[in-house]
């Protein structure tokens, strides 16, 4: 869709499947996701990489409590 300067795109179905599956089962490993959805490990890693980067930056910014 295109509304003037605003462009809205649908995410690829693989991305939606990966994120929906993880929302239901957060303990899944990448290997499990690959087998369930039928994508490569590389594709799964590319989908999840932005989330891993955000998580690690948050954990690095929090000081350990003693």
CSV table of C-alpha atoms in Angstrom, one decimal:
chain,number,residue,atom,x,y,z
A,1,UNK,CA,0.0,0.0,0.0
A,2,UNK,CA,1.1,3.6,-0.6
A,3,UNK,CA,-0.4,6.6,1.1
A,4,UNK,CA,1.4,9.7,-0.1
A,5,UNK,CA,4.8,9.7,1.6
A,6,UNK,CA,3.8,6.7,3.9
A,7,UNK,CA,4.6,3.3,2.5
A,8,UNK,CA,3.4,0.2,4.4
A,9,UNK,CA,4.8,-3.2,3.5
A,10,UNK,CA,3.8,-6.6,4.6
A,11,UNK,CA,6.5,-8.6,6.3
A,12,UNK,CA,7.6,-11.8,4.5
A,13,UNK,CA,5.6,-14.8,5.7
A,14,UNK,CA,8.7,-16.5,7.0
A,15,UNK,CA,9.3,-13.6,9.4
A,16,UNK,CA,5.7,-13.7,10.6
A,17,UNK,CA,5.9,-17.5,11.1
A,18,UNK,CA,9.1,-17.3,13.1
A,19,UNK,CA,7.9,-14.5,15.3
A,20,UNK,CA,4.5,-16.1,15.9
A,21,UNK,CA,6.1,-19.5,16.7
A,22,UNK,CA,8.5,-17.8,19.2
A,23,UNK,CA,5.6,-15.9,20.8
A,24,UNK,CA,3.8,-19.2,21.5
A,25,UNK,CA,7.0,-21.2,22.4
A,26,UNK,CA,9.8,-18.9,23.6
A,27,UNK,CA,12.1,-21.8,24.6
A,28,UNK,CA,12.5,-22.9,20.9
A,29,UNK,CA,16.0,-23.1,19.5
A,30,UNK,CA,16.9,-21.9,16.0
A,31,UNK,CA,17.3,-25.5,14.9
A,32,UNK,CA,13.7,-26.2,16.1
A,33,UNK,CA,12.3,-23.3,14.2
A,34,UNK,CA,14.2,-24.4,11.1
A,35,UNK,CA,12.6,-27.8,11.3
A,36,UNK,CA,9.1,-26.6,12.1
A,37,UNK,CA,8.9,-23.8,9.5
A,38,UNK,CA,11.1,-25.2,6.7
A,39,UNK,CA,13.6,-22.4,6.3
A,40,UNK,CA,17.4,-22.4,6.5
A,41,UNK,CA,19.3,-21.7,9.7
A,42,UNK,CA,20.8,-18.6,8.0
A,43,UNK,CA,17.3,-17.2,7.2
A,44,UNK,CA,16.2,-17.8,10.8
A,45,UNK,CA,19.3,-16.1,12.1
A,46,UNK,CA,18.8,-13.1,9.9
A,47,UNK,CA,15.2,-12.8,11.2
A,48,UNK,CA,16.3,-13.0,14.8
A,49,UNK,CA,19.5,-11.1,14.6
A,50,UNK,CA,18.0,-7.6,15.3
A,51,UNK,CA,16.3,-9.0,18.4
A,52,UNK,CA,19.5,-10.5,19.7
A,53,UNK,CA,21.4,-7.2,19.2
A,54,UNK,CA,18.7,-5.3,21.2
A,55,UNK,CA,18.7,-7.8,24.0
A,56,UNK,CA,22.5,-7.8,24.4
A,57,UNK,CA,22.6,-4.0,24.4
A,58,UNK,CA,20.0,-3.9,27.1
A,59,UNK,CA,21.8,-6.5,29.3
A,60,UNK,CA,25.1,-4.7,28.8
A,61,UNK,CA,23.6,-1.4,29.9
A,62,UNK,CA,22.2,-2.8,33.2
A,63,UNK,CA,24.7,-2.8,36.0
A,64,UNK,CA,25.0,-6.0,38.0
A,65,UNK,CA,23.5,-5.9,41.5
A,66,UNK,CA,25.4,-7.1,44.5
